[in-house]
PDB file of C-alpha atoms and ligand atoms in Angstrom:
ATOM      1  CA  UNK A  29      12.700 -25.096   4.490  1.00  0.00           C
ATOM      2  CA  UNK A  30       8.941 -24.413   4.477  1.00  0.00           C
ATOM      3  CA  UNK A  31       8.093 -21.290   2.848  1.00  0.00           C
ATOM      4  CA  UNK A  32       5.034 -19.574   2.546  1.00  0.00           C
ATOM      5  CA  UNK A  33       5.728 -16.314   1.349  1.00  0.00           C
ATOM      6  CA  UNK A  34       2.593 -14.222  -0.091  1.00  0.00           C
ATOM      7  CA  UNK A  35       0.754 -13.417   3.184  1.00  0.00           C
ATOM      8  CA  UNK A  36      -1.255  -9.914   3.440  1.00  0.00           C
ATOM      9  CA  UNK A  37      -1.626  -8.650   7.306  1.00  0.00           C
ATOM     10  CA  UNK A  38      -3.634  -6.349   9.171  1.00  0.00           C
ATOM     11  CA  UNK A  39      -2.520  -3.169   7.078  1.00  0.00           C
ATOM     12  CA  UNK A  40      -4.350  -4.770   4.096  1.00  0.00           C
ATOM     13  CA  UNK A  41      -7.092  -2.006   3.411  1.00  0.00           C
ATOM     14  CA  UNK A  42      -9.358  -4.723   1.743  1.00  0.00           C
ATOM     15  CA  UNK A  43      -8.726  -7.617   3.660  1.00  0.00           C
ATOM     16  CA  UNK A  44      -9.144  -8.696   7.500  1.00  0.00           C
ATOM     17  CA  UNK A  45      -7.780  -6.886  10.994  1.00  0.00           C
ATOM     18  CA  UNK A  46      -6.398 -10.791  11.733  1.00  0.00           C
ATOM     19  CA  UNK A  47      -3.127  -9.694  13.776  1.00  0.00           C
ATOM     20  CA  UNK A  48      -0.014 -10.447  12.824  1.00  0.00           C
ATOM     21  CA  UNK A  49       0.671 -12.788  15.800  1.00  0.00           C
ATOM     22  CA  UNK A  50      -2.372 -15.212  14.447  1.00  0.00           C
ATOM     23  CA  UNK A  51      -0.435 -15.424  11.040  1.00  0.00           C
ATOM     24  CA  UNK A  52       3.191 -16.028  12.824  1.00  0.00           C
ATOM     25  CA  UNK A  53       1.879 -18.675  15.483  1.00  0.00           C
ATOM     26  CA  UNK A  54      -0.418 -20.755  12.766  1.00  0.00           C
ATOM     27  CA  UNK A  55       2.814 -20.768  10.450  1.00  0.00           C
ATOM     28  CA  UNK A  56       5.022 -21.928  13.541  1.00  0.00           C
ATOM     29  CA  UNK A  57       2.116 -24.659  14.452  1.00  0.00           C
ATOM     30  CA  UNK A  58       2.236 -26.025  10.637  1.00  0.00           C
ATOM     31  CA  UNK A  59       5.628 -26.520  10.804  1.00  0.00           C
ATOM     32  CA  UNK A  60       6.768 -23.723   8.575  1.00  0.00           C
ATOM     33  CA  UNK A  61      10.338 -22.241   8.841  1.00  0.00           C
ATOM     34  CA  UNK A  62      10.566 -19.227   6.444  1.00  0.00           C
ATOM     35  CA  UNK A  63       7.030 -16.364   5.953  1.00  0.00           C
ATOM     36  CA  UNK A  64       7.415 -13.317   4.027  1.00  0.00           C
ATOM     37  CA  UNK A  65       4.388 -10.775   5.062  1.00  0.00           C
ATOM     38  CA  UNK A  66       3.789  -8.705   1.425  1.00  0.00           C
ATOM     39  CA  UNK A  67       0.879  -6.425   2.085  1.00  0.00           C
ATOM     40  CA  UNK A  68      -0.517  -4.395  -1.073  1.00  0.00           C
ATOM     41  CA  UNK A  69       2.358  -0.969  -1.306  1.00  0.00           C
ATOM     42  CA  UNK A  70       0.786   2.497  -1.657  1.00  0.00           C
ATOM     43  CA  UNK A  71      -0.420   3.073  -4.828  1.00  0.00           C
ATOM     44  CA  UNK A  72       2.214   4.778  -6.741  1.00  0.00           C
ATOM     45  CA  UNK A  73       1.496   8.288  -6.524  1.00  0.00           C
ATOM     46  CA  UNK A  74      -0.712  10.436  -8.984  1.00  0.00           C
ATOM     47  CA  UNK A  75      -2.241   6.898  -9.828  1.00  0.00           C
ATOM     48  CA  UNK A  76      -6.346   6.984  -9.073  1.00  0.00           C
ATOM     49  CA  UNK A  77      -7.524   3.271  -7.806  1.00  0.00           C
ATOM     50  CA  UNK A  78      -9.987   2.261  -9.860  1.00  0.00           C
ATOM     51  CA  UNK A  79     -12.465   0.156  -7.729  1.00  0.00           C
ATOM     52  CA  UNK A  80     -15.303   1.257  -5.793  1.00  0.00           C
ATOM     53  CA  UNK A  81     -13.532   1.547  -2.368  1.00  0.00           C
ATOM     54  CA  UNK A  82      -9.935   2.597  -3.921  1.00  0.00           C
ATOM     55  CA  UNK A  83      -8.447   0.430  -0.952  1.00  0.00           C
ATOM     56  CA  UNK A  84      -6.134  -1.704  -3.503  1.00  0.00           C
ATOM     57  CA  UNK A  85      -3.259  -0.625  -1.590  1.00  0.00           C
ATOM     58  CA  UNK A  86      -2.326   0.131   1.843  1.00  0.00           C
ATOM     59  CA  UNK A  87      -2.508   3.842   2.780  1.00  0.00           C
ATOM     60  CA  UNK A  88       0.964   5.737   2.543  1.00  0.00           C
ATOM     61  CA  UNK A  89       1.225   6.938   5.858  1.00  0.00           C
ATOM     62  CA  UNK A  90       0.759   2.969   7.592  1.00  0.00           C
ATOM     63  CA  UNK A  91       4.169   1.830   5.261  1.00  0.00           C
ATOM     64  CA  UNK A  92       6.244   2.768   7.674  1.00  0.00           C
ATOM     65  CA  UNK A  93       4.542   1.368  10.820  1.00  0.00           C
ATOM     66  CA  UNK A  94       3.970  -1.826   9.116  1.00  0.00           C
ATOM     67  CA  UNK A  95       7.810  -2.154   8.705  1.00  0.00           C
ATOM     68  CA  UNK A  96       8.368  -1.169  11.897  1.00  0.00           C
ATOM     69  CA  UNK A  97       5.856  -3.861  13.622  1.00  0.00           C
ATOM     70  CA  UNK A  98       7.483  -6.507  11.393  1.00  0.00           C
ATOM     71  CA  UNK A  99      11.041  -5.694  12.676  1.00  0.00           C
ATOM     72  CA  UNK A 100       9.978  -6.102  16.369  1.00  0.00           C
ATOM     73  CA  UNK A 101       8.085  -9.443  15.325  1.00  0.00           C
ATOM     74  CA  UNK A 102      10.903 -10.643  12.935  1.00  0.00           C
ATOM     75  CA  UNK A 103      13.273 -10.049  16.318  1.00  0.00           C
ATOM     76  CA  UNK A 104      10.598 -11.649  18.553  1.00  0.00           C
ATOM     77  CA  UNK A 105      10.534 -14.943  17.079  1.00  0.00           C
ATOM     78  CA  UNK A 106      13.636 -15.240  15.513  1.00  0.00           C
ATOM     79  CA  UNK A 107      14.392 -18.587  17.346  1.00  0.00           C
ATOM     80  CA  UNK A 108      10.962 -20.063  15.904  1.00  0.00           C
ATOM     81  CA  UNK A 109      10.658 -18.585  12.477  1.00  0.00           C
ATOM     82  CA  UNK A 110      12.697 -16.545  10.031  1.00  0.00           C
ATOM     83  CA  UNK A 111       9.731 -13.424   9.224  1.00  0.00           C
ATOM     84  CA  UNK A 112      10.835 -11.605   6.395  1.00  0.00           C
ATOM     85  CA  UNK A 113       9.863  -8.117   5.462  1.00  0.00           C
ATOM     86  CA  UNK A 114       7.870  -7.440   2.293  1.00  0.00           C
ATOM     87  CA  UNK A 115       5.537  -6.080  -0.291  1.00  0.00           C
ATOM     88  CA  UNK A 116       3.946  -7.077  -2.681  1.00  0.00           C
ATOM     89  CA  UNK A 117       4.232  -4.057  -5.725  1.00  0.00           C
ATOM     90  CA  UNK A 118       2.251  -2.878  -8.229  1.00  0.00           C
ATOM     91  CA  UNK A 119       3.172  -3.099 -11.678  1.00  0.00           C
ATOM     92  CA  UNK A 120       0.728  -0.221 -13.421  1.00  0.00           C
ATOM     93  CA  UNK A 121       1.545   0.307 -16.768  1.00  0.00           C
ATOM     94  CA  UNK A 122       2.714   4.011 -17.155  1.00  0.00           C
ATOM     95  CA  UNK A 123       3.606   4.377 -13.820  1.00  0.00           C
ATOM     96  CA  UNK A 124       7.261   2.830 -14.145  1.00  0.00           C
ATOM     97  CA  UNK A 125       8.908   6.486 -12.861  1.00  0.00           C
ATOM     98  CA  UNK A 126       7.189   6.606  -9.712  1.00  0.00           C
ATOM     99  CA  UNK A 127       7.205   2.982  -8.593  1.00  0.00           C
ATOM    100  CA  UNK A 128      10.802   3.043  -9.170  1.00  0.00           C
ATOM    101  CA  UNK A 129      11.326   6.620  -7.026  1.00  0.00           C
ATOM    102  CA  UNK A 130       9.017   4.482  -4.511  1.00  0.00           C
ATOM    103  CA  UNK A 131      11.062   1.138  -4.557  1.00  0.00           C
ATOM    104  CA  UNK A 132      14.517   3.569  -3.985  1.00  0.00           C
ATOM    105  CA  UNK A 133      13.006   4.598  -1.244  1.00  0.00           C
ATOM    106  CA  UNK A 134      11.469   1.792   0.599  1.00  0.00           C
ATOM    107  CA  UNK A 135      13.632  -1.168  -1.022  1.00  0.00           C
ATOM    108  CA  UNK A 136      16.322  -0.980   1.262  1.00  0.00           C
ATOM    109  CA  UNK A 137      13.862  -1.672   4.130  1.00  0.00           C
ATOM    110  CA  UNK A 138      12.586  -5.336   2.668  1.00  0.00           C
ATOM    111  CA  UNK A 139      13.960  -8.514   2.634  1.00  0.00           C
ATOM    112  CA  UNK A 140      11.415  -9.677   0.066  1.00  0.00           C
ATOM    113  CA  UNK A 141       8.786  -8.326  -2.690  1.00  0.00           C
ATOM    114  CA  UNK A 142       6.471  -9.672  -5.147  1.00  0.00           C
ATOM    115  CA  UNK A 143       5.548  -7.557  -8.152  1.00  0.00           C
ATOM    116  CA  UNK A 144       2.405  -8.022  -9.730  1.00  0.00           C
ATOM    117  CA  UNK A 145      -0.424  -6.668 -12.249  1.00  0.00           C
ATOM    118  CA  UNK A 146      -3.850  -6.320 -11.142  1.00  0.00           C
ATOM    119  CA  UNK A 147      -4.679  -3.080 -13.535  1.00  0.00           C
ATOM    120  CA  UNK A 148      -4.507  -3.027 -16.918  1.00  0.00           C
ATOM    121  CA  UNK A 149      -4.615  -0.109 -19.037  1.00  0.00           C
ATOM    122  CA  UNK A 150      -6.975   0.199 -21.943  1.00  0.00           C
ATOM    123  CA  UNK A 151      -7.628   4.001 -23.883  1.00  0.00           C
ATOM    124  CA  UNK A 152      -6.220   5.671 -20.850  1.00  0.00           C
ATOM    125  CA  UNK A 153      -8.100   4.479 -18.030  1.00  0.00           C
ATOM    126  CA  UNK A 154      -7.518   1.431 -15.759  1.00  0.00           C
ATOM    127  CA  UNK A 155      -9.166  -1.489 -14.442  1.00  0.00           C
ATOM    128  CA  UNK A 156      -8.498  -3.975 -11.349  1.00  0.00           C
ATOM    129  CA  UNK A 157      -9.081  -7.123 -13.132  1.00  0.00           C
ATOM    130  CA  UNK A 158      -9.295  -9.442 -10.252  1.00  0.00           C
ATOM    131  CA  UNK A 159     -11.832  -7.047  -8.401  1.00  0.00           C
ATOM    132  CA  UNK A 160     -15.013  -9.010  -9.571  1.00  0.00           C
ATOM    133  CA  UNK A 161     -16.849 -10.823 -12.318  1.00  0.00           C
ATOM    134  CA  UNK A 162     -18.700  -8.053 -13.439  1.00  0.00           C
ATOM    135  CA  UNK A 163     -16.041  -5.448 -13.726  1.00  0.00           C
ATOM    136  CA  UNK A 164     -14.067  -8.258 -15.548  1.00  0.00           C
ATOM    137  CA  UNK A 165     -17.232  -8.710 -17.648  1.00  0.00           C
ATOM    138  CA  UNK A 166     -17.919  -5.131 -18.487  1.00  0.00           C
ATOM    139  CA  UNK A 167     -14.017  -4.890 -19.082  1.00  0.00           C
ATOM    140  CA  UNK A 168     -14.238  -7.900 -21.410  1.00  0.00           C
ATOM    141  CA  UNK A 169     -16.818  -5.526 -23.344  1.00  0.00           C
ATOM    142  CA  UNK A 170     -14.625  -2.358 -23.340  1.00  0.00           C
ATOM    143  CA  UNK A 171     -12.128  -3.947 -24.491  1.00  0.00           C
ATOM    144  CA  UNK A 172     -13.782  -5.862 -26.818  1.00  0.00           C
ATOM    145  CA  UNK A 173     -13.231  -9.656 -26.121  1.00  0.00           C
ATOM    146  CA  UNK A 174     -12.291 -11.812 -23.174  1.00  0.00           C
ATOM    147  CA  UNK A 175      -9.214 -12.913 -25.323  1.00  0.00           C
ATOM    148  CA  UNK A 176      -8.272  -9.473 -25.829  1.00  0.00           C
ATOM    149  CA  UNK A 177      -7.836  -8.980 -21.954  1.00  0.00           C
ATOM    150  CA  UNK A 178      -6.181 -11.964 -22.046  1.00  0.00           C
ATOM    151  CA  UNK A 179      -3.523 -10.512 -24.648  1.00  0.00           C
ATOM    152  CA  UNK A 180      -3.695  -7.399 -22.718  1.00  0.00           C
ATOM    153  CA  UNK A 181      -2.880  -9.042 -19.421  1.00  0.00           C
ATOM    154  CA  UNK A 182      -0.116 -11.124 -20.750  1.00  0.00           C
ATOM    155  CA  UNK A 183       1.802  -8.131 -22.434  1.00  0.00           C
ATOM    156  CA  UNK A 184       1.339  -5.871 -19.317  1.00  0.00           C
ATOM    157  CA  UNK A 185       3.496  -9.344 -17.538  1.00  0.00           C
ATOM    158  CA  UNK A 186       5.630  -9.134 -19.696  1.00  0.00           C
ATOM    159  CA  UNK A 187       6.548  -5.621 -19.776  1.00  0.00           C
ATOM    160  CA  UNK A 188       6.688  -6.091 -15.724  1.00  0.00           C
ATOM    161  CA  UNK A 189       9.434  -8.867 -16.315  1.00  0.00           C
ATOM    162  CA  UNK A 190      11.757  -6.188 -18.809  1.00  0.00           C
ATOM    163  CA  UNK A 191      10.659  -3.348 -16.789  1.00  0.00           C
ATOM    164  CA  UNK A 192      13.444  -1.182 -15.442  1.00  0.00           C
ATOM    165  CA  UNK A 193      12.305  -0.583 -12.130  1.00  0.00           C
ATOM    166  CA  UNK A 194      15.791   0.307 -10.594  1.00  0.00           C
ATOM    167  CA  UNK A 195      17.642  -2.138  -8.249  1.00  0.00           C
ATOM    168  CA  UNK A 196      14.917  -2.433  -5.834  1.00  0.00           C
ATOM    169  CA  UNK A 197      12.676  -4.177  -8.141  1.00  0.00           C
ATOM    170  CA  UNK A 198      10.896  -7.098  -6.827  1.00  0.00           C
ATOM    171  CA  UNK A 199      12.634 -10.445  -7.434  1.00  0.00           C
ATOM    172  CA  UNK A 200       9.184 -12.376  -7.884  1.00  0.00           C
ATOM    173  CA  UNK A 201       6.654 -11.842 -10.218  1.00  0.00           C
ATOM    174  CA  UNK A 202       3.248 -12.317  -8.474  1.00  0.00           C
ATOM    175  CA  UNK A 203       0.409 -15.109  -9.989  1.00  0.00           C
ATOM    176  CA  UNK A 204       1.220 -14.498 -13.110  1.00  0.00           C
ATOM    177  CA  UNK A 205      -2.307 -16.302 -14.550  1.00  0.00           C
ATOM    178  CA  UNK A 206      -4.286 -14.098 -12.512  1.00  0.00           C
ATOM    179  CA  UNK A 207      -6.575 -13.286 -15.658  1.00  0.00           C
ATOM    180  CA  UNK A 208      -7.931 -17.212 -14.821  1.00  0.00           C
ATOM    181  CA  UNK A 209      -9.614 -15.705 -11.892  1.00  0.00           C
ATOM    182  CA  UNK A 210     -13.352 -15.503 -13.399  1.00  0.00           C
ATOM    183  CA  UNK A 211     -12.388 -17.916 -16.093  1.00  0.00           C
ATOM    184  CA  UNK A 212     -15.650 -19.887 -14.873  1.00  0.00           C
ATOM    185  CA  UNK A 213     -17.748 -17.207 -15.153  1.00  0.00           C
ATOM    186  CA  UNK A 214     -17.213 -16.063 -18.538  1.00  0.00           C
ATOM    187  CA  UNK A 215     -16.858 -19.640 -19.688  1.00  0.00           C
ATOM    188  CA  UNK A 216     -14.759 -19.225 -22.400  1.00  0.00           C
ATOM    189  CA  UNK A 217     -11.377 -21.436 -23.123  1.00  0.00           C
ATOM    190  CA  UNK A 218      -9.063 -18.890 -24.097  1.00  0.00           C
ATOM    191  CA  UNK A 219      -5.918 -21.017 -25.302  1.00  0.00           C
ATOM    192  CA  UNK A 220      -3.094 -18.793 -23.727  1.00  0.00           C
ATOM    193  CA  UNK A 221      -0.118 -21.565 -23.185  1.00  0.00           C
ATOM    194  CA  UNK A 222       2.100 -19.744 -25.728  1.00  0.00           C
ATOM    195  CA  UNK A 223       1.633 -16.767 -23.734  1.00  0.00           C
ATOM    196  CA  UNK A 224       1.833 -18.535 -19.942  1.00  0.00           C
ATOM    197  CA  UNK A 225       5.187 -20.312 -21.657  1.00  0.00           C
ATOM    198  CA  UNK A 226       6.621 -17.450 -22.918  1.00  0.00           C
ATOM    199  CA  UNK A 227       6.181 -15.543 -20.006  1.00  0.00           C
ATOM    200  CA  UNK A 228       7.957 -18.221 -17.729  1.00  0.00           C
ATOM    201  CA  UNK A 229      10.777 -18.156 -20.864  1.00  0.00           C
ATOM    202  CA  UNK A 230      11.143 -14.421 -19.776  1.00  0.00           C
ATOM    203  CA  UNK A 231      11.250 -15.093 -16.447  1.00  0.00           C
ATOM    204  CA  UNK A 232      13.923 -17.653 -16.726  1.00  0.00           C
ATOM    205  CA  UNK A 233      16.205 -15.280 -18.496  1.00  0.00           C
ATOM    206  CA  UNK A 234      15.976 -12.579 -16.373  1.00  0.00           C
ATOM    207  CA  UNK A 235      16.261 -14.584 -13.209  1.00  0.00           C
ATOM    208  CA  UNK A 236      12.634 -13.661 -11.649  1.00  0.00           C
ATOM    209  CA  UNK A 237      11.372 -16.320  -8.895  1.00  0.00           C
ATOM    210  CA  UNK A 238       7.629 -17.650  -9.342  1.00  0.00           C
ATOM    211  CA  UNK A 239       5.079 -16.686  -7.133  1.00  0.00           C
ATOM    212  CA  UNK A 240       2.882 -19.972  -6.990  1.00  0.00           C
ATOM    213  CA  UNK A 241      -0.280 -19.235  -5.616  1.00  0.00           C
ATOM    214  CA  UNK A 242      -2.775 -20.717  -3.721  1.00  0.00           C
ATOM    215  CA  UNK A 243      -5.709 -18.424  -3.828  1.00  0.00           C
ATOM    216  CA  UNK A 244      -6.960 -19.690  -7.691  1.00  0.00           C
ATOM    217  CA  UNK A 245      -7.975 -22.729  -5.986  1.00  0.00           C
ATOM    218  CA  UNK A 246     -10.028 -21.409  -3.772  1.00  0.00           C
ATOM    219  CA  UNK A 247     -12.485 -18.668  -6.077  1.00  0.00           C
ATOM    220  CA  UNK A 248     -14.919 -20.088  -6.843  1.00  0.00           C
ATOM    221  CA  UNK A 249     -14.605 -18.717 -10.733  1.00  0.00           C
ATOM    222  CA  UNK A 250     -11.050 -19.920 -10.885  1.00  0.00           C
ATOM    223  CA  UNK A 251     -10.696 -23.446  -9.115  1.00  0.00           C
ATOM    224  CA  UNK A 252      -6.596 -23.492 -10.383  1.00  0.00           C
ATOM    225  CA  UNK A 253      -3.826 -21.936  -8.716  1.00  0.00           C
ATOM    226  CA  UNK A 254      -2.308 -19.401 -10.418  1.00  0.00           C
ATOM    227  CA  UNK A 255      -0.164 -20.176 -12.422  1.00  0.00           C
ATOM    228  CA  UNK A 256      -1.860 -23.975 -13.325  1.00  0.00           C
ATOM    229  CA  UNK A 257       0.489 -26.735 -12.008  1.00  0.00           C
ATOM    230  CA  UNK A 258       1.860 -28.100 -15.582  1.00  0.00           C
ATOM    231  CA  UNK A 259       3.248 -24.499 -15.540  1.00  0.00           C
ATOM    232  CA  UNK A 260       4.588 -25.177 -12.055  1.00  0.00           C
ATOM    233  CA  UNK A 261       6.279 -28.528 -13.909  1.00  0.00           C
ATOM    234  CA  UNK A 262       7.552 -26.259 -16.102  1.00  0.00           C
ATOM    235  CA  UNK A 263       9.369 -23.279 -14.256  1.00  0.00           C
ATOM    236  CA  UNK A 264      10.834 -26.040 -12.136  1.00  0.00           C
ATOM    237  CA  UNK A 265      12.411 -27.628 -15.432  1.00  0.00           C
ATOM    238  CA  UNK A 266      12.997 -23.622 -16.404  1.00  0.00           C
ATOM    239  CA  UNK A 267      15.232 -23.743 -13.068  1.00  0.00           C
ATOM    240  CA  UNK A 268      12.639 -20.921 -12.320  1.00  0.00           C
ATOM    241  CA  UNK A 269      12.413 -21.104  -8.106  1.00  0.00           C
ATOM    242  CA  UNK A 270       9.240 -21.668  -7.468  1.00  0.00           C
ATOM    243  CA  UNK A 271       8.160 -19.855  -4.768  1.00  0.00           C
ATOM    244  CA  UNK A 272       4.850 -21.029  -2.261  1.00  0.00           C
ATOM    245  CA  UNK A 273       2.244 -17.952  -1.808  1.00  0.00           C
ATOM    246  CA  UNK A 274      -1.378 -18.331  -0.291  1.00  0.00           C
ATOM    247  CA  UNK A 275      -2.199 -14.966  -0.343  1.00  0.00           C
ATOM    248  CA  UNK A 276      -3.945 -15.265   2.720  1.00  0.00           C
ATOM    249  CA  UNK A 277      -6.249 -12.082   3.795  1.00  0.00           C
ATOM    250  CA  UNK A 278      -6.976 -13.769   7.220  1.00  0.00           C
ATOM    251  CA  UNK A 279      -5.545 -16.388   9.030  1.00  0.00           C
ATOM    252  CA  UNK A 280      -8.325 -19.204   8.039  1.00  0.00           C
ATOM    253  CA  UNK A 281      -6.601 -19.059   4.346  1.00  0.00           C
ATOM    254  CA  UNK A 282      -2.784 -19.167   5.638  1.00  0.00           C
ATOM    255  CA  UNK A 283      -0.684 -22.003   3.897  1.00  0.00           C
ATOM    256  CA  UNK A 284      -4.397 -22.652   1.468  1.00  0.00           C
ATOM    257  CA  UNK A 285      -3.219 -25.643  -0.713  1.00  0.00           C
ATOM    258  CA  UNK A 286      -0.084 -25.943  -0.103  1.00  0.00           C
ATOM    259  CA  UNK A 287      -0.020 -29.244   0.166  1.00  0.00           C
ATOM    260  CA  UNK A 288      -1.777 -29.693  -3.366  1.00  0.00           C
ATOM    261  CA  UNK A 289       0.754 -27.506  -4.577  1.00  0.00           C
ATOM    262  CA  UNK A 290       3.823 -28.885  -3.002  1.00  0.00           C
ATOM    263  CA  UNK A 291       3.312 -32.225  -2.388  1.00  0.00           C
ATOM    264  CA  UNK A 292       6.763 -33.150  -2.122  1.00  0.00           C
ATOM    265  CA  UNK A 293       8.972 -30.336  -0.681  1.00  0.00           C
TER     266      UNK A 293
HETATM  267 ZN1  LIG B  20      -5.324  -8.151  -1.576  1.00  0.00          ZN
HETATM  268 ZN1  LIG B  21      -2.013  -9.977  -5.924  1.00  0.00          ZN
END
């Protein structure tokens, strides 16, 4: 099996109209057997994006013809590719209740999901830390220090892992060293392997699959996939499945490093 199974689509709200048929017939031409499509879910509701364009997450109203494309596609090329259905979900601190009442809803629709943090909460307002350097700088201020969003980030994992999210929840927790992402821009070696180990010890226990992502390597603040791959070395000796993502927004960055990443499967 080749898997590459973090791949955003033309309902992404931030990313590229690339269609869907691009993604499926580059995958097919690299020789991969197995994609999972996870677009950005709706917001849960009541929640009030927090960057510029609030387009974090695909619109409500476009969930259900984005499943409903990806059922005639899955059918399509069935004999070519197995497509599954997916999502990758928000975990936003606070908003537990709703994203469960949404994942009750929808789960039963998806073959696949990826839950992951990209806001963090900090004296009752939220931030998208992966949005850009500055906001991650001016955060880093807020806040207080760049380790401090670091501790911030890792707790707000961690509480994703123990979550009670109902028995939709997502079975793969999404780049879980995102917080790397402008780690060249503010310079500063924040020693978080405790926190990146116990975080994969959590995941281990509760049976969570690794998102491994591709995307680090290519930002040009990061330069690492997410997580790092002595942490890849490590799930796999966790018995952690380790799970290939590029997290393409357009076709150009389908399957991005895979082969870095996975040199042997
Ligand atoms: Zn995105
Ligand atoms: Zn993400």
């Amino acid at each position: 099996m080749k898997r590459d199974a973090h791949i955003h689509s033309p309902f992404c709200p931030h990313g590229t109209t690339d269609d869907f048929e691009k993604y499926i017939k580059k995958a097919i031409n690299f020789g991969f057997t197995d994609i999972t499509f996870t677009e950005h879910a709706p917001l849960p509701s009541g929640f009030i994006d927090p960057t510029p364009m609030k387009d974090s997450g695909m619109e409500a109203e476009h969930l259900i013809p984005y499943i409903e494309k990806l059922k005639e596609l899955k059918k399509q090329y069935a004999s070519q590719i197995r497509i599954r259905i997916g999502l990758e979900v928000d975990f936003i601190s606070g908003y537990e209740q709703q994203t469960r009442d949404f994942l009750n809803v929808i789960g039963p629709q998806l073959d696949d999901a990826i839950l992951s943090v990209h806001f963090l909460k900090h004296d009752n307002t939220y931030t998208c830390i992966d949005f850009s350097s500055e906001t991650f700088l001016e955060f880093a201020e807020s806040v207080g220090t760049v380790k401090e969003i670091y501790n911030l980030y890792y707790e707000t994992v961690k509480e994703s892992i123990s979550a009670d999210l109902g028995p939709y929840k997502p079975k793969r927790i999404g780049h879980p060293t995102l917080v790397h992402k402008f780690q060249l821009a503010h310079q500063q070696k924040i020693d978080d392997h405790k926190q990146i180990e116990e975080i994969l010890q959590l995941m281990a226990v509760k049976d969570y699959e690794l998102d491994v992502n591709g995307a680090g390597l290519s930002k040009k603040d990061c330069k690492e996939p997410y997580p790092p791959l002595q942490y890849v070395k490590l799930a796999d000796a966790l018995k952690i499945p380790i799970v290939f993502g590029s997290d393409a927004h357009q076709v150009t960055d389908l399957h991005q490093h895979y082969d870095k990443i996975f040199p042997l499967r």
